[in-house]
Tab-separated table of C-alpha atoms and ligand atoms in Angstrom:
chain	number	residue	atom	x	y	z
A	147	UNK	CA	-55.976	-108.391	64.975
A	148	UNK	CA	-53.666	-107.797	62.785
A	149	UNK	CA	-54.044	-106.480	59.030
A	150	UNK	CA	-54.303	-109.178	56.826
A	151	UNK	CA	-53.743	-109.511	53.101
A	152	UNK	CA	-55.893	-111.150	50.683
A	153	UNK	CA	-55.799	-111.809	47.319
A	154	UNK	CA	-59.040	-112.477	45.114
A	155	UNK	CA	-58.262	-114.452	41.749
A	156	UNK	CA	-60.921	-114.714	39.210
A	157	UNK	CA	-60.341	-116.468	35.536
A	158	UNK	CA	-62.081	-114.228	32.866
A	159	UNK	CA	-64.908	-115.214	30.797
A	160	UNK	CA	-63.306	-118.466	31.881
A	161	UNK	CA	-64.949	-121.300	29.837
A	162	UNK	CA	-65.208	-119.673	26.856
A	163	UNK	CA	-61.094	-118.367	27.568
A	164	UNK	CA	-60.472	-122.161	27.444
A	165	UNK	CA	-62.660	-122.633	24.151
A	166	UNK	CA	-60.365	-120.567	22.483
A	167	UNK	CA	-57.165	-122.129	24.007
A	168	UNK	CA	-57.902	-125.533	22.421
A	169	UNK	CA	-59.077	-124.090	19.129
A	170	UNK	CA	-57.142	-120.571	18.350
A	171	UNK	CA	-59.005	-119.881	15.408
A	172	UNK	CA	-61.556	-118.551	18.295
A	173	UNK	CA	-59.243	-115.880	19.475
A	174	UNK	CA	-60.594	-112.166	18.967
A	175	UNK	CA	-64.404	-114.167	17.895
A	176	UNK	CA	-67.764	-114.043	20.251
A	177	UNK	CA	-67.533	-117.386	21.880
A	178	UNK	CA	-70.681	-118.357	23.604
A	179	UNK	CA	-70.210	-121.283	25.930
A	180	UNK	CA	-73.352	-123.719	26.877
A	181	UNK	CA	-75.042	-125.042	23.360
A	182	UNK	CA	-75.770	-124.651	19.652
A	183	UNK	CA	-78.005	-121.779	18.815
A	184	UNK	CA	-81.571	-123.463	18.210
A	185	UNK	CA	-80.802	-126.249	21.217
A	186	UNK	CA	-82.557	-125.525	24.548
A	187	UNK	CA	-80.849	-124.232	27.392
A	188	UNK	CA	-78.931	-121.180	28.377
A	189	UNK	CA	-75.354	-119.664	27.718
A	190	UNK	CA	-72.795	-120.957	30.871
A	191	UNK	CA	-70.731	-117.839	29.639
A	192	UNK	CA	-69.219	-116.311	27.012
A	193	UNK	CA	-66.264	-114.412	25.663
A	194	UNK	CA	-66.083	-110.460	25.987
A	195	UNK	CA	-66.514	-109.939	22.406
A	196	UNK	CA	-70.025	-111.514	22.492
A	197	UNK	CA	-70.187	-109.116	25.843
A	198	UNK	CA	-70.257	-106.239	23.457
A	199	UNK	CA	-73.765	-107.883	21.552
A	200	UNK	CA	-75.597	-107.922	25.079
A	201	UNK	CA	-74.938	-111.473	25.704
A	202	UNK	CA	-74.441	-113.059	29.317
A	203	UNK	CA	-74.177	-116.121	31.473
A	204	UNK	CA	-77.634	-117.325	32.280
A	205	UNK	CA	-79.299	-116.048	28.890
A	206	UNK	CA	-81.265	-118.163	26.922
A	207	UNK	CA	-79.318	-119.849	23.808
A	208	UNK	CA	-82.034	-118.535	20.716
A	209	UNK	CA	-81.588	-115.403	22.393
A	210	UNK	CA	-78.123	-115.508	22.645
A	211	UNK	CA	-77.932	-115.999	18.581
A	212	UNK	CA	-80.751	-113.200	18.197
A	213	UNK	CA	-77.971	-110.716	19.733
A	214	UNK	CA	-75.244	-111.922	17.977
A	215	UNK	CA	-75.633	-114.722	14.451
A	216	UNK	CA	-72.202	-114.199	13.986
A	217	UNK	CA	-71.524	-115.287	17.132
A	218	UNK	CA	-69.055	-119.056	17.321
A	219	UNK	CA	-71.306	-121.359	19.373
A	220	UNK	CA	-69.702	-124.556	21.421
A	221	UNK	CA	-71.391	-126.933	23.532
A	222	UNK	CA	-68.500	-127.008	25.805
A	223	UNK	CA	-66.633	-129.617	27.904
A	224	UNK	CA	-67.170	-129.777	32.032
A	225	UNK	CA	-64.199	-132.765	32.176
A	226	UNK	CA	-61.487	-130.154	30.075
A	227	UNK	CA	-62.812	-126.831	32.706
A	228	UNK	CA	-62.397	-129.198	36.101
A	229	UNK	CA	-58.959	-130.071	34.674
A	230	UNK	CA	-58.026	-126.191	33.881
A	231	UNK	CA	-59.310	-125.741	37.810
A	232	UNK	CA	-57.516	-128.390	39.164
A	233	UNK	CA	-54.568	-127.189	38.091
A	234	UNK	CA	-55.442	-123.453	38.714
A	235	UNK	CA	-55.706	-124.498	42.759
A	236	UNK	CA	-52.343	-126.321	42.406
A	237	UNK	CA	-50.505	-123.942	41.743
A	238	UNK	CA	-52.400	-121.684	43.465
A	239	UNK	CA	-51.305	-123.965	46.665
A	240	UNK	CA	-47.684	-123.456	46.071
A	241	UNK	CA	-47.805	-120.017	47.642
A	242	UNK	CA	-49.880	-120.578	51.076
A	243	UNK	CA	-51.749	-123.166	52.391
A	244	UNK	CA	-54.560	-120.964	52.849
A	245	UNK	CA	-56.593	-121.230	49.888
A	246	UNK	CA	-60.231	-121.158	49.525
A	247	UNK	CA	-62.404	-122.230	46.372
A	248	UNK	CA	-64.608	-119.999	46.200
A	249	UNK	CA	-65.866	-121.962	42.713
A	250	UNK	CA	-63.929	-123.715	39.639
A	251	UNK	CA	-62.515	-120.383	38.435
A	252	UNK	CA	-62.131	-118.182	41.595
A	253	UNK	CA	-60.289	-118.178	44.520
A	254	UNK	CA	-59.412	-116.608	47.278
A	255	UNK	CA	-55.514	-116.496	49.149
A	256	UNK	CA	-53.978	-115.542	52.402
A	257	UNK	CA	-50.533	-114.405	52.522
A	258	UNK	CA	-50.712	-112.808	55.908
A	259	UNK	CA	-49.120	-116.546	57.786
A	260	UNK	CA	-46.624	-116.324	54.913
A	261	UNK	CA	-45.251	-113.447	55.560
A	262	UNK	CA	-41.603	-114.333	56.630
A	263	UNK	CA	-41.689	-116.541	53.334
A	264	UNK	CA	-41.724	-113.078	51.025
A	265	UNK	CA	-40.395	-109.911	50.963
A	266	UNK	CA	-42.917	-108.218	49.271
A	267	UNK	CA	-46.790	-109.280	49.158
A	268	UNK	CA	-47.495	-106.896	46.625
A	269	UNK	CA	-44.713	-108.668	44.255
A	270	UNK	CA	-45.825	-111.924	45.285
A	271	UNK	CA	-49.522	-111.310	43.735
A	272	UNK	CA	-48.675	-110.077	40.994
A	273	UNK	CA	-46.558	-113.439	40.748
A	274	UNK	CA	-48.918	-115.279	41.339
A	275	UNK	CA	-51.461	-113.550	38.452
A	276	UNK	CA	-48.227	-114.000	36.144
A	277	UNK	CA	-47.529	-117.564	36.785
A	278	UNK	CA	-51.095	-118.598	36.649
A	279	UNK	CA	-51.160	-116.775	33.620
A	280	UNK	CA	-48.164	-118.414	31.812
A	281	UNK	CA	-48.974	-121.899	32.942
A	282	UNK	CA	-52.833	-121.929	32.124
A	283	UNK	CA	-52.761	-120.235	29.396
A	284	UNK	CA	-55.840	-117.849	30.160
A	285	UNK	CA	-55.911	-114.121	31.638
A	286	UNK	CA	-56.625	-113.301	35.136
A	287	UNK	CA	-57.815	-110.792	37.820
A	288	UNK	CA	-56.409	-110.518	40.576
A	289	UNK	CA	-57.587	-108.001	43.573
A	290	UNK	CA	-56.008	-107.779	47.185
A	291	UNK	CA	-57.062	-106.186	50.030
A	292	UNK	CA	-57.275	-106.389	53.619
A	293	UNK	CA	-60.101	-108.787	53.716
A	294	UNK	CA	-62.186	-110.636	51.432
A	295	UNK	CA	-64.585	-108.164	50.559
A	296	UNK	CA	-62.481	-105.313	49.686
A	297	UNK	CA	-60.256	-108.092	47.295
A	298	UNK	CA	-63.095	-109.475	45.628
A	299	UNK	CA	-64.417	-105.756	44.940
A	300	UNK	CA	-60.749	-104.644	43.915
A	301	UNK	CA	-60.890	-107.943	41.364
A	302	UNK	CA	-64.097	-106.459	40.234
A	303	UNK	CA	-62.159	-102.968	39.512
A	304	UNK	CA	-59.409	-105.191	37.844
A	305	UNK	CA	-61.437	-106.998	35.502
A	306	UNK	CA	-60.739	-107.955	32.649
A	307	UNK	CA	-57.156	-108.945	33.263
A	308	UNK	CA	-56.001	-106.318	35.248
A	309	UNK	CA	-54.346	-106.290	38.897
A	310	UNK	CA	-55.537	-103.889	41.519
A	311	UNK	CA	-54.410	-103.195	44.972
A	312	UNK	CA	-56.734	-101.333	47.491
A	313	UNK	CA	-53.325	-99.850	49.902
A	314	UNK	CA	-53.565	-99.103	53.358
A	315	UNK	CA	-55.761	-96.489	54.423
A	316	UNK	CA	-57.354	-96.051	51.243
A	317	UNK	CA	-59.982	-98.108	51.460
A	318	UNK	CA	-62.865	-95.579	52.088
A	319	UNK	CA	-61.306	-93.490	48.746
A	320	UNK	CA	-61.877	-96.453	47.179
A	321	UNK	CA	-65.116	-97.668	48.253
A	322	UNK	CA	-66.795	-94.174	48.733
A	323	UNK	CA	-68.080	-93.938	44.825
A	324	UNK	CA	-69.214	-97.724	43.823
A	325	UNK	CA	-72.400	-98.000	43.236
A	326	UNK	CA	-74.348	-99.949	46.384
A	327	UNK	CA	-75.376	-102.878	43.972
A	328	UNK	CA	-71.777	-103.932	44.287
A	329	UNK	CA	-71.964	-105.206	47.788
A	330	UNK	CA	-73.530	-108.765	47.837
A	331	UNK	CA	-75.670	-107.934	51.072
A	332	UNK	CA	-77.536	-105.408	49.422
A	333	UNK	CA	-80.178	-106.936	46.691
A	334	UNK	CA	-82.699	-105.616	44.344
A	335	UNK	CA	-85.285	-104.934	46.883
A	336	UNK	CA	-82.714	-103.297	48.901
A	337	UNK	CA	-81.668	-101.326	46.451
A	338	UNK	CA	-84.852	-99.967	45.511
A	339	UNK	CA	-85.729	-98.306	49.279
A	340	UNK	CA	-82.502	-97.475	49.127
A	341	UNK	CA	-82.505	-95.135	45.866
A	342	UNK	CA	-85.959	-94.137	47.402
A	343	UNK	CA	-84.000	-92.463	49.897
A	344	UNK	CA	-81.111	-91.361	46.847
A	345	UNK	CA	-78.761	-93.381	48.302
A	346	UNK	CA	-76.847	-94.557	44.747
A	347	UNK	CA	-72.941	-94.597	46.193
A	348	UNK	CA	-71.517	-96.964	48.742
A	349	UNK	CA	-70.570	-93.398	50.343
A	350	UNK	CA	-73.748	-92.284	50.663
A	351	UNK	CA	-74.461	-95.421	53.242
A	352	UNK	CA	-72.005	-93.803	55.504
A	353	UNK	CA	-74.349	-91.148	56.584
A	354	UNK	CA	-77.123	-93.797	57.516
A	355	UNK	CA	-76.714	-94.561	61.205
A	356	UNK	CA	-76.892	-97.758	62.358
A	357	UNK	CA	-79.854	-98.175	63.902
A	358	UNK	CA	-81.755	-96.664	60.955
A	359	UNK	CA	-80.384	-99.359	58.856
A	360	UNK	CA	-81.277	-102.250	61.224
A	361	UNK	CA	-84.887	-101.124	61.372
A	362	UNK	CA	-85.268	-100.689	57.979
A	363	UNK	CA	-83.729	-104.060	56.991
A	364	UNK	CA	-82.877	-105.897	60.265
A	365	UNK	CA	-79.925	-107.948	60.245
A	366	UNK	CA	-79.515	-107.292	56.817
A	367	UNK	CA	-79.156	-103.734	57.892
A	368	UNK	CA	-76.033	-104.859	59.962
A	369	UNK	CA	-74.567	-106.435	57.542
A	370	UNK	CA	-74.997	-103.199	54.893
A	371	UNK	CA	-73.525	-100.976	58.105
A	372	UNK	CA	-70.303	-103.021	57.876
A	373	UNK	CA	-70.048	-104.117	54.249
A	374	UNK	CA	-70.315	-100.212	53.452
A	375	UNK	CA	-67.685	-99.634	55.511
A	376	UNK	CA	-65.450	-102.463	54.260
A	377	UNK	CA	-65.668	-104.363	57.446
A	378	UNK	CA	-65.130	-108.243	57.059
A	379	UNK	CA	-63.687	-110.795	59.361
A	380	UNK	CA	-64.603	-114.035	57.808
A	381	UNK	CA	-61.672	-116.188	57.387
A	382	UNK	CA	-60.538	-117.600	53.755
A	383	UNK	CA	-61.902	-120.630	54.016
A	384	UNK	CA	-60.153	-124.055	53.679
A	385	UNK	CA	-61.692	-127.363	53.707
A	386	UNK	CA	-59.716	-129.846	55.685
A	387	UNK	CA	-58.966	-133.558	53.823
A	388	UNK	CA	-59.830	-135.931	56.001
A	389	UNK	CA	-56.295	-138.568	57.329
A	390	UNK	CA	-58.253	-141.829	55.878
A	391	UNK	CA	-61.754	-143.300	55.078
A	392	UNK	CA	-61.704	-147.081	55.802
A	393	UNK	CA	-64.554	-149.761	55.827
A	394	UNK	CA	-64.248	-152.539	58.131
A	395	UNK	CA	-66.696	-155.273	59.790
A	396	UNK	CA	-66.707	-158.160	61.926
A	397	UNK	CA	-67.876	-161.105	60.888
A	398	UNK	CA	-71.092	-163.366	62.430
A	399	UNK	CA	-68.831	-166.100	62.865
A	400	UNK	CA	-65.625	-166.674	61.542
A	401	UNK	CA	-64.750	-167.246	57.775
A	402	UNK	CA	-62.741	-169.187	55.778
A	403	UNK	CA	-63.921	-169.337	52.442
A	404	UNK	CA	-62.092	-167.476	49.966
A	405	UNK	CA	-64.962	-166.691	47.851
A	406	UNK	CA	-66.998	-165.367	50.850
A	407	UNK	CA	-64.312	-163.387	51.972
A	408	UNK	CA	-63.518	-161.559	48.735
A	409	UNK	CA	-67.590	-160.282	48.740
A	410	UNK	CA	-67.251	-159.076	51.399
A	411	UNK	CA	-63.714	-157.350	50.739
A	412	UNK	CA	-65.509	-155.935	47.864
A	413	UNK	CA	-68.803	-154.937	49.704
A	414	UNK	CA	-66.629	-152.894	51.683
A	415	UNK	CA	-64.583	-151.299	49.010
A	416	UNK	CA	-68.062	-150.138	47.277
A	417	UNK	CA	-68.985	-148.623	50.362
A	418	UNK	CA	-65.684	-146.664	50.787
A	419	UNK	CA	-65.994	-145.657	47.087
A	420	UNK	CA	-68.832	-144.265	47.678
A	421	UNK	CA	-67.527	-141.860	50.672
A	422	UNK	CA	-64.532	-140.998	48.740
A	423	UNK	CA	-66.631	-139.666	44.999
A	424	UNK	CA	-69.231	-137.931	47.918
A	425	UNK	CA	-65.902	-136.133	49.389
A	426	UNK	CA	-64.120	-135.778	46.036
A	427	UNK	CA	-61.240	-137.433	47.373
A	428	UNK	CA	-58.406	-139.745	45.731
A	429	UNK	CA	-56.184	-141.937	47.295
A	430	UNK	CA	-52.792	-142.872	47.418
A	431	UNK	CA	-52.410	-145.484	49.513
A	432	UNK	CA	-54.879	-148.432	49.368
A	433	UNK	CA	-54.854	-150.730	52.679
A	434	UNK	CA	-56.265	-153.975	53.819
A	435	UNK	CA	-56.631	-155.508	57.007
A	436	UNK	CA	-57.190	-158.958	58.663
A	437	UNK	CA	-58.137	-159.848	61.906
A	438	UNK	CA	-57.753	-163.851	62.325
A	439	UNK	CA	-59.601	-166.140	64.902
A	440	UNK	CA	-56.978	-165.612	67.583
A	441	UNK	CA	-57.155	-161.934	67.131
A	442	UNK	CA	-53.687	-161.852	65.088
A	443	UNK	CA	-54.592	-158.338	63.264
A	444	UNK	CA	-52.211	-158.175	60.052
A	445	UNK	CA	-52.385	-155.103	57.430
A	446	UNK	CA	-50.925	-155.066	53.959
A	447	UNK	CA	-51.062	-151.835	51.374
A	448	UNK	CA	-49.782	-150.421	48.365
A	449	UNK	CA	-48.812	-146.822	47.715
A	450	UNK	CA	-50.092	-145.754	44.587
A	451	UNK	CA	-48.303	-143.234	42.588
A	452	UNK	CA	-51.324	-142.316	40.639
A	453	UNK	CA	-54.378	-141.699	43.642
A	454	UNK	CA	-57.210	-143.258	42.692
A	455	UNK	CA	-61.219	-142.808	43.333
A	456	UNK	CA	-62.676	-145.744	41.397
A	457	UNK	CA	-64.375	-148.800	42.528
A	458	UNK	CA	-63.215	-151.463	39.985
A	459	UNK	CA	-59.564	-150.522	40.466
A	460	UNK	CA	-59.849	-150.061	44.731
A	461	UNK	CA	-61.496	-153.524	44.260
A	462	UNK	CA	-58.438	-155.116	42.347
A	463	UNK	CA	-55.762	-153.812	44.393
A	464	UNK	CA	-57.390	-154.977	48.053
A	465	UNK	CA	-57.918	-158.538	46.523
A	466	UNK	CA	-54.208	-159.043	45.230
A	467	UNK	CA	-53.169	-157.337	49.200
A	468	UNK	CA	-55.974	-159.349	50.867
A	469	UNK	CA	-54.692	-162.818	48.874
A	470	UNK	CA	-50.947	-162.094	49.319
A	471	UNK	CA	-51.972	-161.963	53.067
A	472	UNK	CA	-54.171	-164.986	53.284
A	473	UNK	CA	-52.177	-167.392	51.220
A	474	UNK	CA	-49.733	-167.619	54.156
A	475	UNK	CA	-52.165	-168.608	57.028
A	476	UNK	CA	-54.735	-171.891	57.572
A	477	UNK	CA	-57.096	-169.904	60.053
A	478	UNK	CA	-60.623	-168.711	59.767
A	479	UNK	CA	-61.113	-164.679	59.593
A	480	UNK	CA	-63.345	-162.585	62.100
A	481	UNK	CA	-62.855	-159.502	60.579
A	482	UNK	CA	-61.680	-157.567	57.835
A	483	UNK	CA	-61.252	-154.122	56.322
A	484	UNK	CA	-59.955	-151.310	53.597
A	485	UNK	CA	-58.868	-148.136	54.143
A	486	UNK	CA	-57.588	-145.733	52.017
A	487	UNK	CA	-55.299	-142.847	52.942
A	488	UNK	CA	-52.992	-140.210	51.741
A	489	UNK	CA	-55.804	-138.276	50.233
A	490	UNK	CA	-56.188	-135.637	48.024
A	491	UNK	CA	-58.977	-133.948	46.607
A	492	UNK	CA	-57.662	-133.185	42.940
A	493	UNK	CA	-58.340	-135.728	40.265
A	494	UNK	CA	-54.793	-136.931	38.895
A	495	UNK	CA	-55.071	-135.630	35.860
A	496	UNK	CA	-52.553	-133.640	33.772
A	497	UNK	CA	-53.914	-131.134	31.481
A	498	UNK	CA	-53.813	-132.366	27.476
A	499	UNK	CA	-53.218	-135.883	28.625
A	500	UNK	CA	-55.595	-138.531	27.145
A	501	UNK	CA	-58.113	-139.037	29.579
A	502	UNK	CA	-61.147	-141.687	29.789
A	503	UNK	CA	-63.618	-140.828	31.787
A	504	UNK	CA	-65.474	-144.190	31.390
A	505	UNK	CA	-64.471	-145.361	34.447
A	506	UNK	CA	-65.428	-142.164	36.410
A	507	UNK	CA	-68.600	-141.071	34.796
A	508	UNK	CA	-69.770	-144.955	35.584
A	509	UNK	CA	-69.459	-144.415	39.028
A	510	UNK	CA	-71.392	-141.206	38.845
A	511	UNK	CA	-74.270	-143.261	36.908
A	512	UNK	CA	-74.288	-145.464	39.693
A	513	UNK	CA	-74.659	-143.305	42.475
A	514	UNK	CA	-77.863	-141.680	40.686
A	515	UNK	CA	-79.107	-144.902	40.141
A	516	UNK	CA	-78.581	-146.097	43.856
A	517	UNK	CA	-79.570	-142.575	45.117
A	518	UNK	CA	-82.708	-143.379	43.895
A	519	UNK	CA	-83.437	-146.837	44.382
A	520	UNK	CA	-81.225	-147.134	47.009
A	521	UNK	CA	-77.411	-148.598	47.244
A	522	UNK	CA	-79.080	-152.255	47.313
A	523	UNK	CA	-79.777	-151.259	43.442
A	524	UNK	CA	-76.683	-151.881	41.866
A	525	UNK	CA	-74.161	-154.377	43.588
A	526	UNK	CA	-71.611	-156.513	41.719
A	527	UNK	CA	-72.029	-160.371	41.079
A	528	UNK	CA	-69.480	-160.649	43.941
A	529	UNK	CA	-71.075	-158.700	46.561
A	530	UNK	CA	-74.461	-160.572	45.350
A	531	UNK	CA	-72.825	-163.265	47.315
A	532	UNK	CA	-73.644	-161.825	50.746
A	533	UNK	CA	-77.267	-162.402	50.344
A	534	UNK	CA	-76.243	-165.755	51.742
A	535	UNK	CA	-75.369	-164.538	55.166
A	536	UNK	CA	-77.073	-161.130	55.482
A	537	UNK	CA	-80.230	-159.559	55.305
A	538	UNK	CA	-80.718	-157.335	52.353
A	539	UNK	CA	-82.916	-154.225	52.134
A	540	UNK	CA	-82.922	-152.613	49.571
A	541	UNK	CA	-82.252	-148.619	50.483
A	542	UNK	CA	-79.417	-149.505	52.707
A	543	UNK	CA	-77.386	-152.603	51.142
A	544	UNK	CA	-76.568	-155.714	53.222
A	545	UNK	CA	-77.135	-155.468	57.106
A	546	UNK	CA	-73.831	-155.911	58.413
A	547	UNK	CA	-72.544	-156.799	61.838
A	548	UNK	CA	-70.899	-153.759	62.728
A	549	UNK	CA	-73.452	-151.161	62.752
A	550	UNK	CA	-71.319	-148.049	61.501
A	551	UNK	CA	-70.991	-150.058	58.082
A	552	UNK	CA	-75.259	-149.737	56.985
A	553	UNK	CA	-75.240	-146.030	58.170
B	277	DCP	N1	-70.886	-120.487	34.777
B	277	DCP	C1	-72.011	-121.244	34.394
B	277	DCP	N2	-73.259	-120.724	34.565
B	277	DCP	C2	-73.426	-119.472	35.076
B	277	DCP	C3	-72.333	-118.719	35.493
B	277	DCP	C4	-71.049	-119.256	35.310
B	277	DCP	O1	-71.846	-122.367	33.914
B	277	DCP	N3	-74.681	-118.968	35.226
B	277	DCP	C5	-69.555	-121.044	34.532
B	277	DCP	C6	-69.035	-120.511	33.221
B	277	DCP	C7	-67.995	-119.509	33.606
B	277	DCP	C8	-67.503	-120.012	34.941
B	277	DCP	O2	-68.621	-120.670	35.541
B	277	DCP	O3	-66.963	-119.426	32.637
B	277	DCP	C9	-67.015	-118.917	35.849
B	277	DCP	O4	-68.053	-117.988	36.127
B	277	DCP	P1	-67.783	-116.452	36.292
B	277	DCP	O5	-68.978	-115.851	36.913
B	277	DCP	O6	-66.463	-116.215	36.944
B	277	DCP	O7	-67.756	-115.903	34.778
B	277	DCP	P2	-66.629	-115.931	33.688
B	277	DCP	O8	-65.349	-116.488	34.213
B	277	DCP	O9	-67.163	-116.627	32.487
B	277	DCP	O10	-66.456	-114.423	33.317
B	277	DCP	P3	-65.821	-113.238	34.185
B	277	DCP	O11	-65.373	-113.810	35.495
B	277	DCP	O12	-64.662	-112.725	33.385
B	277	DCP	O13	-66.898	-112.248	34.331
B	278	CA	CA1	-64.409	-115.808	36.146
């Protein structure tokens, strides 16, 4: 195979860097990131300054203000950080296709299919670290190497805000004096047989042979063998968005009133809402279809410049297409449908921009609710309608006629 080139991208101290973004007066201060000093709970991160007192992710907020009092303490804001990422991975985007989230602040890129698009990868990462940079607003590190081990590691190196570059051939220079705790396969027990042994530096690992490692830690011990040696063959991952997620059903017999037809419309669009928050998608084109009682099948949509997620909205849009397309014919309906396509998974949301989140954080009430009573809990007046035709149970909504539907 051919030598690959990967590029690791971490934010630093990355909530806390956006703290101090929207309120400057931060800047230079220990930020910690996750609650006021006497409330429960733990620090979600803070800023390197508070580094310096002992403080980390993960420690316990009283704690946290034991360390440091003087210490600038903010709750924090998960809608303003998913923004920040969203628009991290955009841009991130515009240099390959291949882009994996590795979480909301990390990420990893490969170049190696791009390579007639630049002349230099090196120059291109340390682009991409610039422009991230200048567009976000936050520092970055950025590591690259020939697989995703060796970048992450080089990030490590780079951190904070630096850019490091393990070359060609220099990999074992590099690797030979970390200390083992840096690979992720080896963990604290680990660790401990291995010092037993006074193995401290990923170096030291070399002299183990394999089968000594596999006996002493099985497949773990494989792993360690290949790790050490900055062997790694896992492809950056990226998730595929699906082409479409559509509802449809047939109907028990065919259907002509309006009123009927619109709870069911709406049924449907519920159900598709729900697959699209599961999958984090958004849509941009919204589409309804009719099948009449001599199998005419007509479809109408609407291309949204905006994508949208919600329920209420989805809703709206298929009953102005679904009217428009009814108005025009006397016949009974057998089936109908939604679909909605052109999907992305970022939230449309441009940073700074006014946002509510009423509209999403209700539909995230409602799928707690309905995970736990089941999606029969919460239906709208409309859909209420169907008890007329269906049978209801509770856990899985109306029992429709096509069987994919109650799934
Ligand atoms: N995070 C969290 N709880 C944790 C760890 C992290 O809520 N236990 C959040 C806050 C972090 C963000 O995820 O800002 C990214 O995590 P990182 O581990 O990348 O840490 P930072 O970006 O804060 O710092 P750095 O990467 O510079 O070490
Ligand atoms: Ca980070």
């Amino acid at each position: 195979m051919n030598r690959r080139y990967i590029i690791h991208i971490d934010i630093d101290a990355f909530f806390a860097a956006v703290e101090v973004l929207l309120n400057p007066s931060l800047k230079g201060k220990p930020v910690i990131v996750g609650g006021l000093p006497h409330e429960r709970g733990v620090a979600a991160t803070c800023s390197y300054e508070a580094r310096k007192f002992g403080v980390h992710a993960g420690m316990p907020l009283r704690k946290c203000y034991q360390l440091c009092p003087q210490g600038s303490f903010v709750r924090g804001n998960n809608q303003v950080y998913q923004a920040f990422s969203e628009k991290f991975f955009r841009i991130l985007h515009e240099y390959t296709p291949d882009v994996e989230d590795a979480s909301l602040d990390e990420a990893y890129l490969d170049l190696t299919r791009c390579r007639p698009l630049y002349r230099s990868f090196s120059a291109t990462a340390r682009q991409v670290k610039q422009r991230v940079e200048k567009e976000l607003g936050l520092k970055v590190s950025v590591g690259v190497g020939a697989n995703k081990i060796l970048a992450k590691l080089a990030t490590k190196r780079a951190k904070p805000g630096g850019f490091f570059e393990i070359e060609r051939g220099r990999e074992e220079e590099f690797l030979r004096d970390l200390p083992i705790d840096a690979l992720p396969g080896i963990g604290p027990k680990a660790q401990v047989v291995l010092r037993l042994v006074n193995i401290q530096k990923i170096g030291d690992l070399w002299g183990l042979p394999r089968s000594t490692l596999r006996s002493l830690f099985g497949q773990g011990g494989e792993e360690m063998y290949l790790q050490s040696r900055g062997i790694d063959s896992r492809p950056v991952f990226t998730p595929t968005v699906p082409k479409s997620v559509s509802r449809e059903t047939t109907f028990l017999e065919d259907l002509w009133d309006r009123r009927l037809l619109l709870a069911h419309l709406a049924y449907l669009c519920d159900r598709m809402t729900l697959s699209l928050r599961q999958e984090h998608l958004y849509a941009h084109i919204i589409e309804i279809k009719a099948r009449y009682s001599d199998f005419k099948t007509e479809v109408r949509r609407r291309l949204l410049v905006m994508p949208l997620q919600e329920m209420g909205k989805i809703y709206k849009i298929a009953e102005e297409l679904f009217l428009g397309l009814v108005a025009s014919s006397r016949l009974a309906l057998r089936l109908v449908g939604v679909k909605a396509s052109d999907l992305v998974r970022a939230r449309p949301l441009s940073l700074y921009e006014p946002y509510s989140e009423r509209a999403e954080k209700l539909g995230w009430a409602v799928d707690k609710v309905r995970e736990k009573y089941g999606f029969g809990s919460i239906l709208t007046v409309r859909e209420k309608m169907l008890d007329s035709i269906y049978s209801f149970e509770p856990r899985r909504g109306f029992v429709l006629k096509t069987a994919s539907l109650t799934k």
